[in-house]
PDB file of C-alpha atoms in Angstrom:
ATOM      1  CA  MET A   1      -8.353 -35.089  -4.407  1.00 61.00           C
ATOM      2  CA  ARG A   2      -7.011 -31.573  -4.067  1.00 75.00           C
ATOM      3  CA  ALA A   3      -8.602 -29.347  -1.434  1.00 83.00           C
ATOM      4  CA  ASN A   4     -10.627 -26.285  -2.381  1.00 92.00           C
ATOM      5  CA  TYR A   5      -9.978 -23.076  -0.438  1.00 95.00           C
ATOM      6  CA  LEU A   6     -12.375 -20.173  -0.015  1.00 97.00           C
ATOM      7  CA  THR A   7     -11.448 -16.707   1.209  1.00 97.00           C
ATOM      8  CA  PRO A   8     -12.365 -13.045   0.773  1.00 97.00           C
ATOM      9  CA  ALA A   9      -9.837 -11.389  -1.546  1.00 98.00           C
ATOM     10  CA  ILE A  10      -8.995  -8.147  -3.352  1.00 97.00           C
ATOM     11  CA  VAL A  11      -7.784  -8.199  -6.951  1.00 97.00           C
ATOM     12  CA  LEU A  12      -4.347  -6.578  -7.145  1.00 96.00           C
ATOM     13  CA  ARG A  13      -3.550  -7.030 -10.846  1.00 94.00           C
ATOM     14  CA  SER A  14      -4.219  -9.299 -13.788  1.00 93.00           C
ATOM     15  CA  ARG A  15      -2.781  -9.960 -17.217  1.00 92.00           C
ATOM     16  CA  PRO A  16      -3.803 -12.042 -20.227  1.00 91.00           C
ATOM     17  CA  PHE A  17      -2.256 -15.471 -20.584  1.00 92.00           C
ATOM     18  CA  GLY A  18      -2.648 -17.272 -23.874  1.00 89.00           C
ATOM     19  CA  GLU A  19      -5.813 -16.926 -25.888  1.00 89.00           C
ATOM     20  CA  SER A  20      -8.385 -17.316 -23.143  1.00 91.00           C
ATOM     21  CA  ASP A  21      -6.761 -17.359 -19.698  1.00 94.00           C
ATOM     22  CA  LYS A  22      -5.636 -14.744 -17.171  1.00 95.00           C
ATOM     23  CA  ILE A  23      -2.939 -14.648 -14.530  1.00 96.00           C
ATOM     24  CA  VAL A  24      -4.386 -12.838 -11.501  1.00 96.00           C
ATOM     25  CA  SER A  25      -2.849 -11.730  -8.203  1.00 97.00           C
ATOM     26  CA  PHE A  26      -5.045 -11.358  -5.139  1.00 98.00           C
ATOM     27  CA  LEU A  27      -4.536 -10.175  -1.593  1.00 98.00           C
ATOM     28  CA  THR A  28      -6.533 -12.669   0.443  1.00 98.00           C
ATOM     29  CA  GLU A  29      -7.761 -12.410   4.003  1.00 97.00           C
ATOM     30  CA  SER A  30      -6.703 -15.927   4.971  1.00 94.00           C
ATOM     31  CA  TYR A  31      -3.740 -16.894   2.776  1.00 96.00           C
ATOM     32  CA  GLY A  32      -1.834 -13.678   2.089  1.00 95.00           C
ATOM     33  CA  LYS A  33      -0.935 -12.651  -1.446  1.00 97.00           C
ATOM     34  CA  LEU A  34      -1.793 -15.332  -3.957  1.00 96.00           C
ATOM     35  CA  THR A  35      -1.291 -15.571  -7.715  1.00 97.00           C
ATOM     36  CA  GLY A  36      -3.248 -17.991  -9.847  1.00 96.00           C
ATOM     37  CA  ILE A  37      -4.393 -18.880 -13.313  1.00 95.00           C
ATOM     38  CA  ALA A  38      -8.032 -18.351 -14.243  1.00 95.00           C
ATOM     39  CA  LYS A  39      -8.776 -20.741 -17.088  1.00 92.00           C
ATOM     40  CA  GLY A  40     -11.091 -19.321 -19.731  1.00 90.00           C
ATOM     41  CA  ALA A  41     -11.409 -16.016 -17.866  1.00 89.00           C
ATOM     42  CA  LYS A  42     -11.227 -13.922 -21.039  1.00 84.00           C
ATOM     43  CA  ARG A  43     -14.244 -15.733 -22.444  1.00 80.00           C
ATOM     44  CA  SER A  44     -16.149 -16.619 -19.288  1.00 72.00           C
ATOM     45  CA  ARG A  45     -19.729 -15.348 -19.009  1.00 66.00           C
ATOM     46  CA  LYS A  46     -20.465 -17.054 -15.685  1.00 72.00           C
ATOM     47  CA  ARG A  47     -17.512 -17.721 -13.363  1.00 75.00           C
ATOM     48  CA  PHE A  48     -15.607 -14.438 -13.701  1.00 84.00           C
ATOM     49  CA  VAL A  49     -18.109 -11.766 -14.700  1.00 79.00           C
ATOM     50  CA  ASN A  50     -16.513  -8.392 -13.773  1.00 79.00           C
ATOM     51  CA  SER A  51     -14.763 -10.064 -10.846  1.00 90.00           C
ATOM     52  CA  LEU A  52     -11.143 -10.030 -12.026  1.00 92.00           C
ATOM     53  CA  GLU A  53     -10.835  -6.276 -12.492  1.00 89.00           C
ATOM     54  CA  PRO A  54      -8.394  -4.324 -10.271  1.00 89.00           C
ATOM     55  CA  PHE A  55      -9.804  -3.229  -6.867  1.00 92.00           C
ATOM     56  CA  ALA A  56     -12.644  -5.790  -6.979  1.00 94.00           C
ATOM     57  CA  LEU A  57     -13.507  -7.403  -3.637  1.00 96.00           C
ATOM     58  CA  VAL A  58     -14.445 -11.042  -4.211  1.00 96.00           C
ATOM     59  CA  ASN A  59     -15.060 -14.397  -2.584  1.00 96.00           C
ATOM     60  CA  LEU A  60     -12.198 -16.399  -4.066  1.00 96.00           C
ATOM     61  CA  SER A  61     -12.249 -20.147  -4.534  1.00 96.00           C
ATOM     62  CA  PHE A  62      -8.974 -21.809  -5.532  1.00 96.00           C
ATOM     63  CA  GLN A  63      -6.891 -24.971  -5.501  1.00 96.00           C
ATOM     64  CA  ASP A  64      -3.152 -25.271  -5.074  1.00 93.00           C
ATOM     65  CA  ARG A  65      -1.394 -26.946  -8.005  1.00 86.00           C
ATOM     66  CA  PRO A  66       1.364 -29.518  -7.354  1.00 84.00           C
ATOM     67  CA  HIS A  67       4.819 -28.358  -8.409  1.00 83.00           C
ATOM     68  CA  SER A  68       3.566 -24.864  -9.381  1.00 86.00           C
ATOM     69  CA  ASN A  69       3.587 -21.446  -7.744  1.00 88.00           C
ATOM     70  CA  LEU A  70       0.342 -20.639  -9.541  1.00 93.00           C
ATOM     71  CA  ALA A  71      -2.921 -21.639  -7.879  1.00 95.00           C
ATOM     72  CA  PHE A  72      -5.890 -22.748  -9.962  1.00 95.00           C
ATOM     73  CA  ILE A  73      -8.665 -20.146  -9.695  1.00 96.00           C
ATOM     74  CA  LEU A  74     -11.999 -21.957  -9.551  1.00 93.00           C
ATOM     75  CA  ALA A  75     -14.270 -18.943  -9.074  1.00 92.00           C
ATOM     76  CA  ALA A  76     -14.276 -15.327  -7.956  1.00 93.00           C
ATOM     77  CA  ASP A  77     -17.705 -14.103  -6.897  1.00 93.00           C
ATOM     78  CA  LEU A  78     -17.946 -10.322  -6.879  1.00 93.00           C
ATOM     79  CA  LYS A  79     -18.871  -8.757  -3.519  1.00 94.00           C
ATOM     80  CA  ILE A  80     -17.938  -5.098  -4.061  1.00 91.00           C
ATOM     81  CA  GLY A  81     -16.969  -3.592  -7.404  1.00 87.00           C
ATOM     82  CA  PHE A  82     -16.083  -0.118  -6.077  1.00 88.00           C
ATOM     83  CA  SER A  83     -17.800   1.495  -9.050  1.00 86.00           C
ATOM     84  CA  ARG A  84     -17.084   5.069  -7.904  1.00 87.00           C
ATOM     85  CA  LEU A  85     -13.331   4.451  -7.867  1.00 88.00           C
ATOM     86  CA  ILE A  86     -13.315   4.419 -11.655  1.00 83.00           C
ATOM     87  CA  THR A  87     -15.342   7.609 -12.091  1.00 85.00           C
ATOM     88  CA  SER A  88     -12.319   9.912 -12.234  1.00 87.00           C
ATOM     89  CA  LEU A  89      -8.616   9.710 -12.997  1.00 89.00           C
ATOM     90  CA  GLU A  90      -7.832  11.022  -9.513  1.00 91.00           C
ATOM     91  CA  ARG A  91      -9.759   8.241  -7.775  1.00 92.00           C
ATOM     92  CA  ILE A  92      -8.281   5.603 -10.098  1.00 92.00           C
ATOM     93  CA  SER A  93      -4.750   6.919  -9.464  1.00 93.00           C
ATOM     94  CA  ASN A  94      -5.170   6.832  -5.692  1.00 95.00           C
ATOM     95  CA  ALA A  95      -6.721   3.361  -5.679  1.00 95.00           C
ATOM     96  CA  ALA A  96      -4.007   2.050  -8.011  1.00 95.00           C
ATOM     97  CA  TYR A  97      -1.353   3.492  -5.706  1.00 96.00           C
ATOM     98  CA  LEU A  98      -2.841   1.840  -2.589  1.00 97.00           C
ATOM     99  CA  VAL A  99      -2.944  -1.496  -4.396  1.00 97.00           C
ATOM    100  CA  GLU A 100       0.549  -1.169  -5.885  1.00 97.00           C
ATOM    101  CA  ILE A 101       2.338  -0.330  -2.633  1.00 97.00           C
ATOM    102  CA  THR A 102       0.396  -3.013  -0.734  1.00 97.00           C
ATOM    103  CA  ASP A 103       1.385  -5.501  -3.401  1.00 97.00           C
ATOM    104  CA  GLY A 104       5.012  -4.367  -3.245  1.00 96.00           C
ATOM    105  CA  LEU A 105       5.292  -4.572   0.544  1.00 97.00           C
ATOM    106  CA  THR A 106       3.616  -7.983   0.809  1.00 96.00           C
ATOM    107  CA  GLY A 107       5.354 -11.278   0.064  1.00 93.00           C
ATOM    108  CA  GLU A 108       3.688 -14.214  -1.663  1.00 92.00           C
ATOM    109  CA  ARG A 109       1.655 -16.353   0.780  1.00 92.00           C
ATOM    110  CA  GLU A 110       2.663 -14.248   3.798  1.00 92.00           C
ATOM    111  CA  GLU A 111      -0.468 -14.367   5.939  1.00 92.00           C
ATOM    112  CA  ASN A 112      -1.341 -10.962   7.352  1.00 95.00           C
ATOM    113  CA  PRO A 113      -5.104 -10.408   7.761  1.00 96.00           C
ATOM    114  CA  ALA A 114      -4.456  -6.913   9.127  1.00 97.00           C
ATOM    115  CA  ILE A 115      -2.919  -5.790   5.813  1.00 98.00           C
ATOM    116  CA  TYR A 116      -5.885  -7.220   3.913  1.00 98.00           C
ATOM    117  CA  GLN A 117      -8.286  -5.342   6.194  1.00 97.00           C
ATOM    118  CA  HIS A 118      -6.231  -2.154   5.861  1.00 97.00           C
ATOM    119  CA  LEU A 119      -6.379  -2.241   2.059  1.00 97.00           C
ATOM    120  CA  LYS A 120     -10.085  -3.066   2.142  1.00 97.00           C
ATOM    121  CA  ASN A 121     -10.753  -0.152   4.514  1.00 96.00           C
ATOM    122  CA  GLY A 122      -8.635   2.144   2.353  1.00 96.00           C
ATOM    123  CA  LEU A 123     -10.558   1.322  -0.819  1.00 96.00           C
ATOM    124  CA  ILE A 124     -13.886   1.726   1.000  1.00 95.00           C
ATOM    125  CA  TYR A 125     -12.755   5.118   2.312  1.00 94.00           C
ATOM    126  CA  LEU A 126     -11.784   6.238  -1.202  1.00 94.00           C
ATOM    127  CA  GLU A 127     -15.087   4.986  -2.564  1.00 93.00           C
ATOM    128  CA  GLU A 128     -17.122   6.864   0.030  1.00 92.00           C
ATOM    129  CA  ASN A 129     -15.062  10.006   0.630  1.00 92.00           C
ATOM    130  CA  GLY A 130     -12.687  10.492  -2.267  1.00 91.00           C
ATOM    131  CA  PRO A 131      -8.924  11.055  -2.044  1.00 90.00           C
ATOM    132  CA  SER A 132      -6.976  13.412   0.204  1.00 86.00           C
ATOM    133  CA  LEU A 133      -3.304  13.756   1.007  1.00 83.00           C
ATOM    134  CA  ARG A 134      -3.835  13.299   4.731  1.00 80.00           C
ATOM    135  CA  PHE A 135      -5.689  10.024   4.131  1.00 87.00           C
ATOM    136  CA  LEU A 136      -2.988   8.861   1.724  1.00 91.00           C
ATOM    137  CA  THR A 137      -0.183   9.572   4.208  1.00 88.00           C
ATOM    138  CA  PHE A 138      -2.060   7.860   7.023  1.00 88.00           C
ATOM    139  CA  PHE A 139      -2.622   4.803   4.814  1.00 93.00           C
ATOM    140  CA  GLU A 140       1.062   4.628   3.872  1.00 95.00           C
ATOM    141  CA  LEU A 141       2.349   4.912   7.423  1.00 93.00           C
ATOM    142  CA  LYS A 142      -0.031   2.307   8.795  1.00 93.00           C
ATOM    143  CA  LEU A 143       0.791  -0.042   5.915  1.00 96.00           C
ATOM    144  CA  LEU A 144       4.510   0.330   6.660  1.00 96.00           C
ATOM    145  CA  ARG A 145       3.850  -0.557  10.308  1.00 94.00           C
ATOM    146  CA  LEU A 146       1.718  -3.586   9.455  1.00 95.00           C
ATOM    147  CA  ALA A 147       4.329  -4.818   6.969  1.00 96.00           C
ATOM    148  CA  GLY A 148       7.147  -4.451   9.507  1.00 96.00           C
ATOM    149  CA  TYR A 149       8.817  -1.363   8.029  1.00 96.00           C
ATOM    150  CA  GLN A 150       7.655   1.345  10.437  1.00 95.00           C
ATOM    151  CA  PRO A 151      10.060   4.309  10.266  1.00 95.00           C
ATOM    152  CA  VAL A 152      11.382   5.902  13.442  1.00 95.00           C
ATOM    153  CA  LEU A 153       9.932   9.418  13.657  1.00 92.00           C
ATOM    154  CA  ASP A 154      10.026  10.308  17.353  1.00 88.00           C
ATOM    155  CA  ARG A 155      13.817  10.303  17.880  1.00 90.00           C
ATOM    156  CA  CYS A 156      17.084  10.099  16.001  1.00 93.00           C
ATOM    157  CA  LYS A 157      17.420   6.563  14.644  1.00 93.00           C
ATOM    158  CA  ARG A 158      21.155   6.440  15.367  1.00 93.00           C
ATOM    159  CA  CYS A 159      21.769   8.285  18.658  1.00 92.00           C
ATOM    160  CA  HIS A 160      18.138   8.097  19.946  1.00 90.00           C
ATOM    161  CA  LYS A 161      18.112  11.768  20.922  1.00 84.00           C
ATOM    162  CA  ASP A 162      14.726  13.420  20.571  1.00 75.00           C
ATOM    163  CA  ASN A 163      15.467  16.894  21.934  1.00 50.00           C
ATOM    164  CA  ASP A 164      18.343  19.154  22.857  1.00 48.00           C
ATOM    165  CA  PRO A 165      19.553  19.887  26.418  1.00 42.00           C
ATOM    166  CA  SER A 166      17.143  22.805  26.772  1.00 46.00           C
ATOM    167  CA  GLY A 167      14.200  20.539  26.049  1.00 43.00           C
ATOM    168  CA  VAL A 168      13.338  22.206  22.756  1.00 43.00           C
ATOM    169  CA  ILE A 169      12.645  19.820  19.903  1.00 51.00           C
ATOM    170  CA  ALA A 170      15.247  20.133  17.164  1.00 61.00           C
ATOM    171  CA  SER A 171      14.166  22.411  14.331  1.00 69.00           C
ATOM    172  CA  ARG A 172      16.045  20.487  11.687  1.00 80.00           C
ATOM    173  CA  TRP A 173      16.001  16.794  10.856  1.00 92.00           C
ATOM    174  CA  ASN A 174      16.965  14.605   7.950  1.00 95.00           C
ATOM    175  CA  PHE A 175      15.242  11.409   6.912  1.00 96.00           C
ATOM    176  CA  SER A 176      17.410   8.461   5.897  1.00 96.00           C
ATOM    177  CA  PRO A 177      15.679   5.716   3.867  1.00 96.00           C
ATOM    178  CA  VAL A 178      18.660   3.424   4.522  1.00 95.00           C
ATOM    179  CA  ASP A 179      18.456   3.877   8.314  1.00 95.00           C
ATOM    180  CA  GLY A 180      14.675   3.840   8.309  1.00 96.00           C
ATOM    181  CA  GLY A 181      14.043   7.017  10.270  1.00 96.00           C
ATOM    182  CA  ILE A 182      14.987  10.574  11.095  1.00 95.00           C
ATOM    183  CA  LEU A 183      18.529  11.617  11.944  1.00 95.00           C
ATOM    184  CA  CYS A 184      19.663  14.606  13.936  1.00 91.00           C
ATOM    185  CA  ASP A 185      22.129  17.027  12.375  1.00 89.00           C
ATOM    186  CA  PRO A 186      25.319  15.483  13.843  1.00 91.00           C
ATOM    187  CA  CYS A 187      24.300  11.943  12.861  1.00 93.00           C
ATOM    188  CA  SER A 188      23.399  13.111   9.362  1.00 93.00           C
ATOM    189  CA  ARG A 189      26.950  14.143   8.546  1.00 90.00           C
ATOM    190  CA  SER A 190      28.110  10.602   7.817  1.00 86.00           C
ATOM    191  CA  ARG A 191      25.112   9.734   5.632  1.00 89.00           C
ATOM    192  CA  LYS A 192      24.206  10.340   1.997  1.00 88.00           C
ATOM    193  CA  ASP A 193      20.841  10.396   0.192  1.00 90.00           C
ATOM    194  CA  LEU A 194      19.111  12.284   2.985  1.00 95.00           C
ATOM    195  CA  LEU A 195      15.807  14.114   2.760  1.00 94.00           C
ATOM    196  CA  PRO A 196      15.425  17.277   4.878  1.00 92.00           C
ATOM    197  CA  LEU A 197      12.458  17.489   7.232  1.00 92.00           C
ATOM    198  CA  SER A 198      11.291  20.440   9.275  1.00 89.00           C
ATOM    199  CA  ALA A 199      10.217  19.937  12.887  1.00 88.00           C
ATOM    200  CA  THR A 200       6.617  20.559  11.833  1.00 85.00           C
ATOM    201  CA  ALA A 201       6.782  17.842   9.186  1.00 89.00           C
ATOM    202  CA  VAL A 202       8.234  15.396  11.709  1.00 89.00           C
ATOM    203  CA  GLU A 203       5.469  16.191  14.190  1.00 85.00           C
ATOM    204  CA  VAL A 204       2.750  15.708  11.572  1.00 84.00           C
ATOM    205  CA  LEU A 205       4.213  12.405  10.401  1.00 87.00           C
ATOM    206  CA  ALA A 206       4.593  11.153  13.980  1.00 86.00           C
ATOM    207  CA  ALA A 207       0.993  12.149  14.768  1.00 81.00           C
ATOM    208  CA  LEU A 208      -0.352  10.289  11.742  1.00 82.00           C
ATOM    209  CA  GLN A 209       1.768   7.237  12.515  1.00 85.00           C
ATOM    210  CA  ALA A 210       0.511   7.145  16.108  1.00 81.00           C
ATOM    211  CA  GLU A 211      -3.101   6.735  14.958  1.00 67.00           C
ATOM    212  CA  ASN A 212      -3.788   2.995  14.947  1.00 50.00           C
ATOM    213  CA  ALA A 213      -7.503   2.906  14.189  1.00 44.00           C
ATOM    214  CA  ALA A 214      -8.684   5.730  11.948  1.00 46.00           C
ATOM    215  CA  LEU A 215      -7.671   9.090  10.611  1.00 46.00           C
ATOM    216  CA  PRO A 216      -8.325  11.683  13.339  1.00 52.00           C
ATOM    217  CA  PRO A 217     -11.392  13.772  12.437  1.00 56.00           C
ATOM    218  CA  GLY A 218     -10.635  17.302  11.352  1.00 57.00           C
ATOM    219  CA  PHE A 219      -6.914  16.630  11.045  1.00 56.00           C
ATOM    220  CA  SER A 220      -5.312  18.677   8.272  1.00 63.00           C
ATOM    221  CA  LEU A 221      -1.823  18.897   6.866  1.00 61.00           C
ATOM    222  CA  PRO A 222      -0.238  22.351   6.802  1.00 66.00           C
ATOM    223  CA  SER A 223       0.303  23.255   3.148  1.00 68.00           C
ATOM    224  CA  SER A 224       3.884  24.323   3.875  1.00 69.00           C
ATOM    225  CA  VAL A 225       4.983  20.774   4.775  1.00 75.00           C
ATOM    226  CA  ILE A 226       2.971  18.707   2.309  1.00 81.00           C
ATOM    227  CA  LYS A 227       5.746  18.587  -0.277  1.00 84.00           C
ATOM    228  CA  GLU A 228       8.459  17.377   2.104  1.00 88.00           C
ATOM    229  CA  ILE A 229       6.157  14.819   3.720  1.00 90.00           C
ATOM    230  CA  ARG A 230       5.110  13.352   0.381  1.00 89.00           C
ATOM    231  CA  SER A 231       8.723  13.186  -0.784  1.00 91.00           C
ATOM    232  CA  VAL A 232       9.916  11.376   2.349  1.00 95.00           C
ATOM    233  CA  VAL A 233       7.144   8.781   2.573  1.00 95.00           C
ATOM    234  CA  LEU A 234       7.218   7.946  -1.125  1.00 95.00           C
ATOM    235  CA  ARG A 235      11.020   7.631  -1.180  1.00 95.00           C
ATOM    236  CA  PHE A 236      10.982   5.335   1.851  1.00 97.00           C
ATOM    237  CA  ILE A 237       8.332   3.053   0.387  1.00 97.00           C
ATOM    238  CA  GLN A 238      10.181   2.962  -2.913  1.00 96.00           C
ATOM    239  CA  TYR A 239      13.386   2.027  -1.086  1.00 96.00           C
ATOM    240  CA  GLN A 240      11.630  -0.893   0.638  1.00 96.00           C
ATOM    241  CA  ILE A 241       9.951  -2.130  -2.539  1.00 96.00           C
ATOM    242  CA  ASP A 242      13.157  -1.629  -4.540  1.00 92.00           C
ATOM    243  CA  ARG A 243      11.450  -0.801  -7.808  1.00 89.00           C
ATOM    244  CA  GLU A 244       9.679   2.088  -9.467  1.00 90.00           C
ATOM    245  CA  ILE A 245       6.168   2.772  -8.206  1.00 94.00           C
ATOM    246  CA  LYS A 246       4.422   3.407 -11.509  1.00 92.00           C
ATOM    247  CA  SER A 247       1.206   4.838 -10.072  1.00 92.00           C
ATOM    248  CA  ALA A 248       3.127   7.476  -8.065  1.00 90.00           C
ATOM    249  CA  TYR A 249       3.633   9.600 -11.177  1.00 86.00           C
ATOM    250  CA  PHE A 250      -0.100  10.069 -11.622  1.00 84.00           C
ATOM    251  CA  LEU A 251      -0.569  10.987  -7.956  1.00 82.00           C
ATOM    252  CA  SER A 252       1.814  13.912  -8.447  1.00 72.00           C
ATOM    253  CA  GLN A 253      -0.668  15.449 -10.887  1.00 72.00           C
ATOM    254  CA  PHE A 254      -3.162  16.046  -8.071  1.00 66.00           C
ATOM    255  CA  SER A 255      -2.888  18.155  -4.935  1.00 55.00           C
ATOM    256  CA  SER A 256      -6.093  17.583  -2.939  1.00 49.00           C
ATOM    257  CA  ASP A 257      -5.679  17.929   0.833  1.00 52.00           C
TER     258      ASP A 257
END
């Protein structure tokens, strides 16, 4: 007899399969990212009522299937539907982006309860407070750290220099997605595909990355550096995922801080 597994989970995405089934991907608390087949989900009036929609937080029951990468989804009991996330295009776009980058940076069945909790906390924050660029950047940087891709922002990634001989922090940096961090001007000369960063932008990014628990209250991003920060973080995540982030286009239509 095959064992049944039960775990809290967040629905990442789903698609129809055949006439009545769905293929659904979840981020689970206990078993990492998991993809399974939900038999009869398109017609179900009991087992999967509103529980296989994106962003839904559920109690997932499943069985592993011999010789298949797809689990068998027994039930998904809805815990939180995040109803306010679908009340505006801006909220939907932000929630979709959090889910898409978490999905992209997480491997199948790689157990990481901290990433599950981070996504859950992020969706709850969006539900209760709405989107902001400072929250979004904080979420991205912490996700990169939890997934093992934390960029180096406090010193040059290549020569490790963080200031000049006079002790003044360099006023000009470049971010290298390939190197995974900032480069000083001399080290930048042998690199391509660099993104310029002002000293202020570097300081803001480093401050957000240093926060391990919650976004610091009252913290705001200077409007002059928002554009370069967004460009750098998005490009780095896209480099790690190695595919287009579809939801990023819709985020660019909004500019809330």
